[in-house]
PDB file of C-alpha atoms in Angstrom:
ATOM      1  CA  MET A 398      61.174  51.475 119.725  1.00 61.00           C
ATOM      2  CA  SER A 399      60.808  49.825 116.548  1.00 75.00           C
ATOM      3  CA  ARG A 400      57.781  50.312 114.356  1.00 87.00           C
ATOM      4  CA  PRO A 401      57.335  47.168 112.024  1.00 94.00           C
ATOM      5  CA  PRO A 402      55.997  47.930 108.806  1.00 93.00           C
ATOM      6  CA  THR A 403      53.706  45.226 109.078  1.00 95.00           C
ATOM      7  CA  PHE A 404      52.264  42.558 111.664  1.00 97.00           C
ATOM      8  CA  THR A 405      51.844  40.003 108.627  1.00 97.00           C
ATOM      9  CA  PRO A 406      54.807  37.837 108.300  1.00 97.00           C
ATOM     10  CA  PRO A 407      56.288  36.968 104.759  1.00 97.00           C
ATOM     11  CA  PRO A 408      55.381  33.715 103.054  1.00 97.00           C
ATOM     12  CA  CYS A 409      58.777  32.179 104.250  1.00 98.00           C
ATOM     13  CA  ALA A 410      57.815  32.377 107.963  1.00 98.00           C
ATOM     14  CA  ARG A 411      55.100  31.298 110.260  1.00 97.00           C
ATOM     15  CA  ALA A 412      53.773  32.272 113.469  1.00 98.00           C
ATOM     16  CA  ARG A 413      54.080  29.314 116.090  1.00 98.00           C
ATOM     17  CA  THR A 414      54.913  28.329 119.562  1.00 98.00           C
ATOM     18  CA  LEU A 415      58.407  27.477 120.775  1.00 98.00           C
ATOM     19  CA  ALA A 416      58.317  24.873 123.658  1.00 98.00           C
ATOM     20  CA  THR A 417      61.099  25.325 126.128  1.00 98.00           C
ATOM     21  CA  ARG A 418      62.047  24.212 129.568  1.00 98.00           C
ATOM     22  CA  ARG A 419      61.018  27.366 130.758  1.00 98.00           C
ATOM     23  CA  GLY A 420      57.799  27.807 129.098  1.00 98.00           C
ATOM     24  CA  ARG A 421      56.295  28.475 125.818  1.00 98.00           C
ATOM     25  CA  PHE A 422      57.064  31.311 123.854  1.00 98.00           C
ATOM     26  CA  ALA A 423      55.521  32.914 120.635  1.00 98.00           C
ATOM     27  CA  VAL A 424      57.896  33.124 117.747  1.00 98.00           C
ATOM     28  CA  LEU A 425      58.298  34.075 113.854  1.00 98.00           C
ATOM     29  CA  ASP A 426      59.887  31.233 112.218  1.00 98.00           C
ATOM     30  CA  ALA A 427      61.475  32.087 108.525  1.00 98.00           C
ATOM     31  CA  ARG A 428      63.129  29.318 107.012  1.00 98.00           C
ATOM     32  CA  PRO A 429      65.218  29.462 103.650  1.00 97.00           C
ATOM     33  CA  ALA A 430      64.186  27.255 100.704  1.00 95.00           C
ATOM     34  CA  GLY A 431      67.096  24.920 100.810  1.00 93.00           C
ATOM     35  CA  LYS A 432      69.164  23.907 103.729  1.00 95.00           C
ATOM     36  CA  PRO A 433      69.906  26.640 106.174  1.00 96.00           C
ATOM     37  CA  HIS A 434      73.233  28.225 106.387  1.00 94.00           C
ATOM     38  CA  GLY A 435      72.836  28.899 110.083  1.00 98.00           C
ATOM     39  CA  THR A 436      70.049  29.518 112.514  1.00 98.00           C
ATOM     40  CA  VAL A 437      69.292  33.022 114.053  1.00 98.00           C
ATOM     41  CA  LEU A 438      67.594  33.791 117.061  1.00 99.00           C
ATOM     42  CA  MET A 439      66.619  37.443 117.567  1.00 99.00           C
ATOM     43  CA  LEU A 440      65.347  39.361 120.693  1.00 98.00           C
ATOM     44  CA  PRO A 441      63.248  42.708 120.497  1.00 98.00           C
ATOM     45  CA  GLY A 442      63.625  45.889 122.465  1.00 98.00           C
ATOM     46  CA  PHE A 443      61.817  47.699 125.034  1.00 97.00           C
ATOM     47  CA  SER A 444      57.759  47.611 124.586  1.00 95.00           C
ATOM     48  CA  GLY A 445      58.621  45.679 121.394  1.00 97.00           C
ATOM     49  CA  SER A 446      57.993  41.914 119.747  1.00 98.00           C
ATOM     50  CA  LYS A 447      59.065  39.904 117.360  1.00 98.00           C
ATOM     51  CA  GLU A 448      57.167  41.602 114.919  1.00 98.00           C
ATOM     52  CA  ASP A 449      60.040  44.491 115.030  1.00 98.00           C
ATOM     53  CA  PHE A 450      61.855  41.842 112.661  1.00 98.00           C
ATOM     54  CA  VAL A 451      59.526  41.119 110.347  1.00 98.00           C
ATOM     55  CA  ALA A 452      61.069  43.041 107.215  1.00 98.00           C
ATOM     56  CA  LEU A 453      64.198  41.353 108.030  1.00 98.00           C
ATOM     57  CA  LEU A 454      62.995  37.848 107.661  1.00 98.00           C
ATOM     58  CA  GLU A 455      62.661  37.716 104.045  1.00 98.00           C
ATOM     59  CA  PRO A 456      65.884  39.009 102.667  1.00 98.00           C
ATOM     60  CA  LEU A 457      67.658  36.921 105.624  1.00 98.00           C
ATOM     61  CA  ALA A 458      65.884  33.445 104.315  1.00 98.00           C
ATOM     62  CA  ALA A 459      66.847  34.559 100.772  1.00 98.00           C
ATOM     63  CA  ALA A 460      70.526  34.781 102.266  1.00 98.00           C
ATOM     64  CA  GLY A 461      70.126  31.354 103.402  1.00 98.00           C
ATOM     65  CA  TYR A 462      69.428  31.864 107.336  1.00 98.00           C
ATOM     66  CA  ARG A 463      66.602  30.381 109.194  1.00 98.00           C
ATOM     67  CA  THR A 464      65.691  33.453 111.441  1.00 98.00           C
ATOM     68  CA  VAL A 465      63.391  32.866 114.905  1.00 98.00           C
ATOM     69  CA  ALA A 466      62.152  36.086 116.084  1.00 98.00           C
ATOM     70  CA  VAL A 467      60.540  35.966 119.790  1.00 98.00           C
ATOM     71  CA  ASP A 468      58.120  37.308 122.028  1.00 98.00           C
ATOM     72  CA  GLY A 469      60.105  37.066 125.421  1.00 98.00           C
ATOM     73  CA  ARG A 470      58.214  36.783 128.824  1.00 98.00           C
ATOM     74  CA  GLY A 471      55.375  39.306 129.371  1.00 98.00           C
ATOM     75  CA  GLN A 472      55.822  40.798 125.698  1.00 98.00           C
ATOM     76  CA  TYR A 473      52.920  40.691 123.204  1.00 98.00           C
ATOM     77  CA  GLU A 474      51.701  37.051 122.586  1.00 98.00           C
ATOM     78  CA  THR A 475      54.077  35.653 125.405  1.00 98.00           C
ATOM     79  CA  ASP A 476      52.519  35.374 128.745  1.00 97.00           C
ATOM     80  CA  GLY A 477      54.368  36.712 131.725  1.00 97.00           C
ATOM     81  CA  PRO A 478      53.656  37.000 135.400  1.00 97.00           C
ATOM     82  CA  ASP A 479      52.561  40.139 136.980  1.00 96.00           C
ATOM     83  CA  THR A 480      55.255  40.327 139.289  1.00 97.00           C
ATOM     84  CA  GLN A 481      58.387  42.521 138.690  1.00 97.00           C
ATOM     85  CA  GLU A 482      60.658  39.814 140.132  1.00 98.00           C
ATOM     86  CA  ALA A 483      59.816  37.504 137.242  1.00 98.00           C
ATOM     87  CA  TYR A 484      61.657  39.914 135.054  1.00 98.00           C
ATOM     88  CA  THR A 485      64.845  40.145 136.517  1.00 98.00           C
ATOM     89  CA  ARG A 486      67.961  40.223 134.037  1.00 98.00           C
ATOM     90  CA  ALA A 487      69.200  36.543 135.167  1.00 98.00           C
ATOM     91  CA  GLU A 488      65.676  35.284 134.685  1.00 98.00           C
ATOM     92  CA  LEU A 489      65.417  36.840 130.989  1.00 98.00           C
ATOM     93  CA  ALA A 490      69.005  35.931 130.145  1.00 98.00           C
ATOM     94  CA  ALA A 491      68.153  31.973 131.342  1.00 98.00           C
ATOM     95  CA  ASP A 492      64.979  32.154 128.910  1.00 98.00           C
ATOM     96  CA  VAL A 493      67.166  33.077 126.191  1.00 98.00           C
ATOM     97  CA  LEU A 494      69.278  29.953 126.894  1.00 98.00           C
ATOM     98  CA  ALA A 495      66.284  27.650 126.833  1.00 98.00           C
ATOM     99  CA  GLN A 496      65.122  29.210 123.594  1.00 98.00           C
ATOM    100  CA  ALA A 497      68.565  28.504 122.260  1.00 98.00           C
ATOM    101  CA  ALA A 498      68.273  24.654 123.633  1.00 98.00           C
ATOM    102  CA  ALA A 499      64.690  24.486 122.176  1.00 98.00           C
ATOM    103  CA  LEU A 500      66.225  25.423 118.751  1.00 98.00           C
ATOM    104  CA  ASP A 501      68.544  22.284 119.159  1.00 96.00           C
ATOM    105  CA  THR A 502      71.659  23.818 117.263  1.00 97.00           C
ATOM    106  CA  PRO A 503      74.136  26.370 118.019  1.00 98.00           C
ATOM    107  CA  VAL A 504      72.586  29.809 116.935  1.00 98.00           C
ATOM    108  CA  HIS A 505      73.796  33.429 115.773  1.00 98.00           C
ATOM    109  CA  LEU A 506      72.213  35.416 118.737  1.00 99.00           C
ATOM    110  CA  LEU A 507      71.188  39.202 117.864  1.00 99.00           C
ATOM    111  CA  GLY A 508      69.536  41.390 120.134  1.00 98.00           C
ATOM    112  CA  HIS A 509      68.243  44.902 119.542  1.00 98.00           C
ATOM    113  CA  SER A 510      68.241  47.655 122.337  1.00 98.00           C
ATOM    114  CA  LEU A 511      66.946  46.126 125.475  1.00 98.00           C
ATOM    115  CA  GLY A 512      67.294  42.644 123.664  1.00 98.00           C
ATOM    116  CA  GLY A 513      70.758  43.411 123.264  1.00 98.00           C
ATOM    117  CA  GLN A 514      71.439  43.683 127.006  1.00 98.00           C
ATOM    118  CA  ILE A 515      69.216  40.621 127.800  1.00 98.00           C
ATOM    119  CA  SER A 516      71.563  38.903 124.870  1.00 98.00           C
ATOM    120  CA  ARG A 517      74.806  39.730 126.585  1.00 98.00           C
ATOM    121  CA  ALA A 518      73.586  38.656 130.021  1.00 98.00           C
ATOM    122  CA  ALA A 519      72.733  35.208 128.490  1.00 98.00           C
ATOM    123  CA  VAL A 520      76.072  34.906 126.642  1.00 98.00           C
ATOM    124  CA  LEU A 521      77.869  35.784 130.159  1.00 98.00           C
ATOM    125  CA  LEU A 522      76.002  32.746 131.683  1.00 98.00           C
ATOM    126  CA  ASP A 523      76.784  30.366 128.874  1.00 98.00           C
ATOM    127  CA  ARG A 524      78.792  31.311 125.928  1.00 98.00           C
ATOM    128  CA  ASP A 525      78.338  27.539 124.599  1.00 98.00           C
ATOM    129  CA  PRO A 526      75.101  27.726 122.440  1.00 98.00           C
ATOM    130  CA  PHE A 527      76.017  30.708 120.377  1.00 98.00           C
ATOM    131  CA  LEU A 528      77.996  31.102 117.372  1.00 98.00           C
ATOM    132  CA  SER A 529      78.251  34.955 117.401  1.00 98.00           C
ATOM    133  CA  LEU A 530      76.393  37.927 119.255  1.00 99.00           C
ATOM    134  CA  THR A 531      75.293  40.879 117.217  1.00 99.00           C
ATOM    135  CA  LEU A 532      74.098  43.829 119.338  1.00 99.00           C
ATOM    136  CA  MET A 533      71.996  46.143 117.374  1.00 98.00           C
ATOM    137  CA  SER A 534      71.734  49.782 119.006  1.00 98.00           C
ATOM    138  CA  SER A 535      72.640  48.489 122.076  1.00 98.00           C
ATOM    139  CA  GLY A 536      75.081  50.062 124.358  1.00 98.00           C
ATOM    140  CA  PRO A 537      77.294  49.567 127.007  1.00 98.00           C
ATOM    141  CA  ALA A 538      75.505  50.293 129.991  1.00 98.00           C
ATOM    142  CA  GLU A 539      72.603  52.468 130.878  1.00 98.00           C
ATOM    143  CA  VAL A 540      70.657  54.567 128.637  1.00 98.00           C
ATOM    144  CA  ALA A 541      70.876  58.426 127.925  1.00 97.00           C
ATOM    145  CA  PRO A 542      69.516  60.833 130.673  1.00 97.00           C
ATOM    146  CA  GLY A 543      66.608  61.941 128.600  1.00 96.00           C
ATOM    147  CA  GLN A 544      65.471  58.209 127.967  1.00 96.00           C
ATOM    148  CA  ARG A 545      65.784  57.580 131.899  1.00 97.00           C
ATOM    149  CA  GLU A 546      63.502  60.423 132.574  1.00 97.00           C
ATOM    150  CA  ARG A 547      61.158  58.877 129.965  1.00 94.00           C
ATOM    151  CA  ILE A 548      61.097  55.760 131.526  1.00 96.00           C
ATOM    152  CA  LYS A 549      60.144  57.035 134.916  1.00 97.00           C
ATOM    153  CA  LEU A 550      57.495  58.690 133.819  1.00 95.00           C
ATOM    154  CA  LEU A 551      56.449  55.887 132.195  1.00 95.00           C
ATOM    155  CA  SER A 552      56.740  53.410 134.860  1.00 96.00           C
ATOM    156  CA  ASP A 553      55.180  56.169 137.588  1.00 96.00           C
ATOM    157  CA  THR A 554      52.309  56.167 135.112  1.00 95.00           C
ATOM    158  CA  LEU A 555      51.964  52.268 134.821  1.00 96.00           C
ATOM    159  CA  ALA A 556      51.558  52.077 138.521  1.00 93.00           C
ATOM    160  CA  VAL A 557      48.394  53.963 138.661  1.00 95.00           C
ATOM    161  CA  MET A 558      46.764  53.406 135.007  1.00 96.00           C
ATOM    162  CA  THR A 559      45.840  50.400 132.852  1.00 96.00           C
ATOM    163  CA  MET A 560      47.614  49.674 129.817  1.00 96.00           C
ATOM    164  CA  ALA A 561      44.634  50.819 127.816  1.00 95.00           C
ATOM    165  CA  GLN A 562      44.450  53.957 129.693  1.00 95.00           C
ATOM    166  CA  VAL A 563      48.044  54.600 129.192  1.00 94.00           C
ATOM    167  CA  TRP A 564      47.782  54.018 125.649  1.00 93.00           C
ATOM    168  CA  GLU A 565      44.881  56.746 125.392  1.00 91.00           C
ATOM    169  CA  VAL A 566      47.082  59.170 127.315  1.00 89.00           C
ATOM    170  CA  MET A 567      50.356  58.489 124.805  1.00 85.00           C
ATOM    171  CA  GLN A 568      48.156  59.429 122.013  1.00 77.00           C
ATOM    172  CA  THR A 569      48.603  63.019 122.994  1.00 77.00           C
ATOM    173  CA  MET A 570      52.485  63.099 123.886  1.00 72.00           C
ATOM    174  CA  GLU A 571      55.335  63.986 121.688  1.00 52.00           C
ATOM    175  CA  PRO A 572      57.203  60.697 120.895  1.00 51.00           C
ATOM    176  CA  PRO A 573      60.731  60.154 122.151  1.00 43.00           C
ATOM    177  CA  ALA A 574      62.704  57.874 120.638  1.00 41.00           C
ATOM    178  CA  ASP A 575      62.914  54.152 121.932  1.00 42.00           C
ATOM    179  CA  THR A 576      60.500  54.581 124.714  1.00 42.00           C
ATOM    180  CA  ALA A 577      57.042  52.856 124.898  1.00 43.00           C
ATOM    181  CA  THR A 578      55.152  56.594 124.239  1.00 38.00           C
ATOM    182  CA  ALA A 579      56.761  56.263 120.955  1.00 42.00           C
ATOM    183  CA  THR A 580      54.396  53.516 119.998  1.00 41.00           C
ATOM    184  CA  ALA A 581      51.616  56.190 120.590  1.00 38.00           C
ATOM    185  CA  THR A 582      52.198  57.869 117.330  1.00 36.00           C
ATOM    186  CA  ALA A 583      52.774  54.694 115.245  1.00 40.00           C
ATOM    187  CA  ALA A 584      49.335  54.543 114.407  1.00 38.00           C
ATOM    188  CA  ALA A 585      49.447  57.762 112.530  1.00 37.00           C
ATOM    189  CA  SER A 586      52.905  57.038 110.585  1.00 42.00           C
ATOM    190  CA  ALA A 587      51.554  53.595 109.937  1.00 46.00           C
ATOM    191  CA  PRO A 588      47.833  53.663 109.574  1.00 46.00           C
ATOM    192  CA  ASP A 589      47.365  49.709 108.155  1.00 61.00           C
ATOM    193  CA  ASN A 590      48.670  48.351 111.351  1.00 77.00           C
ATOM    194  CA  GLY A 591      47.587  50.853 114.181  1.00 85.00           C
ATOM    195  CA  ALA A 592      45.197  48.607 115.656  1.00 92.00           C
ATOM    196  CA  ASP A 593      48.014  45.719 115.755  1.00 95.00           C
ATOM    197  CA  LEU A 594      50.298  48.406 117.646  1.00 94.00           C
ATOM    198  CA  ARG A 595      47.466  49.059 120.266  1.00 94.00           C
ATOM    199  CA  GLU A 596      47.009  45.580 120.480  1.00 96.00           C
ATOM    200  CA  ARG A 597      50.918  44.753 121.404  1.00 97.00           C
ATOM    201  CA  TRP A 598      50.713  47.599 123.964  1.00 96.00           C
ATOM    202  CA  VAL A 599      47.548  46.303 125.942  1.00 97.00           C
ATOM    203  CA  ARG A 600      48.856  42.714 125.650  1.00 97.00           C
ATOM    204  CA  THR A 601      52.597  43.453 127.275  1.00 98.00           C
ATOM    205  CA  SER A 602      52.673  42.992 130.913  1.00 98.00           C
ATOM    206  CA  PRO A 603      53.012  46.301 132.526  1.00 97.00           C
ATOM    207  CA  ALA A 604      55.158  44.562 135.392  1.00 98.00           C
ATOM    208  CA  GLN A 605      57.726  43.696 132.350  1.00 98.00           C
ATOM    209  CA  LEU A 606      57.889  47.196 131.336  1.00 98.00           C
ATOM    210  CA  ILE A 607      58.494  48.592 134.659  1.00 98.00           C
ATOM    211  CA  ALA A 608      60.948  46.026 135.567  1.00 98.00           C
ATOM    212  CA  THR A 609      62.938  46.192 132.246  1.00 98.00           C
ATOM    213  CA  GLY A 610      62.763  49.889 132.195  1.00 98.00           C
ATOM    214  CA  ALA A 611      64.152  50.049 135.594  1.00 98.00           C
ATOM    215  CA  GLN A 612      67.121  48.015 134.148  1.00 98.00           C
ATOM    216  CA  LEU A 613      67.704  50.125 131.119  1.00 98.00           C
ATOM    217  CA  SER A 614      68.038  52.915 133.501  1.00 98.00           C
ATOM    218  CA  ALA A 615      70.633  50.975 135.886  1.00 98.00           C
ATOM    219  CA  GLU A 616      72.365  48.712 133.757  1.00 98.00           C
ATOM    220  CA  PRO A 617      76.132  48.413 134.582  1.00 98.00           C
ATOM    221  CA  ASP A 618      78.999  48.391 131.969  1.00 98.00           C
ATOM    222  CA  ARG A 619      79.946  44.931 131.180  1.00 98.00           C
ATOM    223  CA  VAL A 620      81.802  45.542 127.861  1.00 98.00           C
ATOM    224  CA  ALA A 621      85.156  44.066 129.647  1.00 98.00           C
ATOM    225  CA  GLU A 622      83.252  41.158 130.649  1.00 98.00           C
ATOM    226  CA  LEU A 623      81.743  40.248 127.537  1.00 98.00           C
ATOM    227  CA  ALA A 624      85.457  41.014 125.549  1.00 98.00           C
ATOM    228  CA  ALA A 625      86.918  38.422 127.655  1.00 98.00           C
ATOM    229  CA  VAL A 626      84.362  35.728 126.387  1.00 98.00           C
ATOM    230  CA  GLN A 627      86.712  33.386 124.455  1.00 95.00           C
ATOM    231  CA  ARG A 628      86.084  32.546 120.666  1.00 96.00           C
ATOM    232  CA  LEU A 629      82.884  34.766 120.357  1.00 98.00           C
ATOM    233  CA  PRO A 630      82.610  36.656 117.307  1.00 98.00           C
ATOM    234  CA  LEU A 631      80.978  39.969 117.927  1.00 98.00           C
ATOM    235  CA  HIS A 632      78.927  42.751 115.843  1.00 99.00           C
ATOM    236  CA  VAL A 633      77.848  46.167 116.982  1.00 99.00           C
ATOM    237  CA  ILE A 634      75.258  47.328 114.450  1.00 99.00           C
ATOM    238  CA  SER A 635      73.241  50.662 114.349  1.00 98.00           C
ATOM    239  CA  GLY A 636      71.686  53.427 112.356  1.00 98.00           C
ATOM    240  CA  GLU A 637      73.868  56.730 112.064  1.00 98.00           C
ATOM    241  CA  ARG A 638      71.741  58.413 114.339  1.00 97.00           C
ATOM    242  CA  ASP A 639      70.804  57.264 117.907  1.00 98.00           C
ATOM    243  CA  ASP A 640      69.137  58.939 120.794  1.00 96.00           C
ATOM    244  CA  VAL A 641      69.098  56.003 123.539  1.00 98.00           C
ATOM    245  CA  TRP A 642      72.813  55.635 123.373  1.00 98.00           C
ATOM    246  CA  PRO A 643      74.682  58.026 121.310  1.00 97.00           C
ATOM    247  CA  VAL A 644      76.540  56.895 118.017  1.00 98.00           C
ATOM    248  CA  PRO A 645      80.086  57.587 119.534  1.00 98.00           C
ATOM    249  CA  LEU A 646      79.318  55.438 122.619  1.00 98.00           C
ATOM    250  CA  LEU A 647      78.634  52.403 120.306  1.00 98.00           C
ATOM    251  CA  ASP A 648      81.728  52.991 118.310  1.00 98.00           C
ATOM    252  CA  SER A 649      83.673  52.868 121.603  1.00 98.00           C
ATOM    253  CA  MET A 650      81.983  50.028 122.788  1.00 98.00           C
ATOM    254  CA  ALA A 651      82.462  48.260 119.507  1.00 98.00           C
ATOM    255  CA  ARG A 652      86.629  49.022 119.936  1.00 98.00           C
ATOM    256  CA  ARG A 653      86.704  47.759 123.264  1.00 98.00           C
ATOM    257  CA  LEU A 654      85.198  44.605 122.215  1.00 98.00           C
ATOM    258  CA  GLY A 655      87.097  44.104 119.085  1.00 98.00           C
ATOM    259  CA  ALA A 656      83.753  43.701 117.463  1.00 98.00           C
ATOM    260  CA  ARG A 657      82.802  44.126 113.657  1.00 98.00           C
ATOM    261  CA  ARG A 658      81.288  47.614 113.622  1.00 98.00           C
ATOM    262  CA  THR A 659      78.518  48.429 110.918  1.00 98.00           C
ATOM    263  CA  VAL A 660      76.883  52.022 110.805  1.00 98.00           C
ATOM    264  CA  VAL A 661      73.555  51.659 108.420  1.00 98.00           C
ATOM    265  CA  ALA A 662      73.025  54.663 106.723  1.00 98.00           C
ATOM    266  CA  GLY A 663      69.843  56.815 106.802  1.00 97.00           C
ATOM    267  CA  ALA A 664      68.769  54.671 110.122  1.00 97.00           C
ATOM    268  CA  GLU A 665      68.260  55.703 113.485  1.00 97.00           C
ATOM    269  CA  HIS A 666      67.578  53.552 116.562  1.00 97.00           C
ATOM    270  CA  SER A 667      65.851  50.715 114.825  1.00 97.00           C
ATOM    271  CA  PRO A 668      67.825  49.867 111.391  1.00 98.00           C
ATOM    272  CA  ASN A 669      65.690  46.806 111.511  1.00 98.00           C
ATOM    273  CA  THR A 670      63.005  48.794 110.347  1.00 97.00           C
ATOM    274  CA  ASP A 671      64.383  52.007 108.861  1.00 97.00           C
ATOM    275  CA  ARG A 672      66.687  50.387 106.603  1.00 97.00           C
ATOM    276  CA  PRO A 673      65.540  46.493 106.618  1.00 98.00           C
ATOM    277  CA  ALA A 674      67.495  45.330 103.144  1.00 98.00           C
ATOM    278  CA  GLU A 675      70.716  47.376 104.106  1.00 98.00           C
ATOM    279  CA  THR A 676      70.534  45.656 107.503  1.00 98.00           C
ATOM    280  CA  ALA A 677      70.001  42.384 106.813  1.00 98.00           C
ATOM    281  CA  ALA A 678      72.888  42.199 103.983  1.00 98.00           C
ATOM    282  CA  ALA A 679      74.897  43.675 106.508  1.00 98.00           C
ATOM    283  CA  LEU A 680      73.888  40.964 109.092  1.00 98.00           C
ATOM    284  CA  ALA A 681      74.418  38.057 106.607  1.00 98.00           C
ATOM    285  CA  ASP A 682      77.694  39.292 105.364  1.00 98.00           C
ATOM    286  CA  PHE A 683      78.774  39.199 109.009  1.00 98.00           C
ATOM    287  CA  TRP A 684      77.497  35.734 109.592  1.00 98.00           C
ATOM    288  CA  ASP A 685      79.092  34.338 106.314  1.00 98.00           C
ATOM    289  CA  SER A 686      82.488  35.577 106.975  1.00 98.00           C
ATOM    290  CA  LEU A 687      82.449  32.843 110.130  1.00 98.00           C
ATOM    291  CA  TYR A 688      81.992  30.021 107.869  1.00 94.00           C
TER     292      TYR A 688
END
């Protein structure tokens, strides 16, 4: 899971609500000084939020891109139902299509981790709203075995404890990569936003976490379906190390897709927070190449 350096958006961005045909979504909306080259829609990963992209907003605006980072249903500042049935992959993908429609322009779609698999599902439902798809640290199918074990532990715990209680338990646990338990130690590594990290955690829907965790643990390989989508530029970007989907697996997926492949040196599962300047430059270079 990404650990944003701050929850405060840069001057080029504002926090607002995006009204769509499927409800209202909390977003960070960053705009360049002049007419934008294009518009980007960004989806966060498991137990994440729009703030996971906060360090990308300023450099992408400087590169000429309007960037809209969204809290999906049940994530942080976007409300969601208490039933797991509300968070099926099809429901979440339909939300993405509604978000893109509300922006009223074709968008470059980017999804980090879980957000990448939701993005893929949206494209497979309807390719038309999208100028390109970037999968950031998001693999072809289910997560690695160790991550599946951690997700099951989290889901079992959420079934019997409140979010606040689980947070307190997580404080004592060793943090695995890209699971909600990693959030617990972020306060120690980023003391200035520890309270924000806890607030994000307790405001996230447990039903959403249980449902999307199960999806991450059982996602089928849909690479061939995505590769068959006509005239959609694809980009696979990751750090040089990843415990959720091994980097060689991401390399293979990019080859199967015929996608551009970027490996961000010095980054792990969250290049968006580990190396934001380098990541933003790679993203803008990809999008620039399409015009």
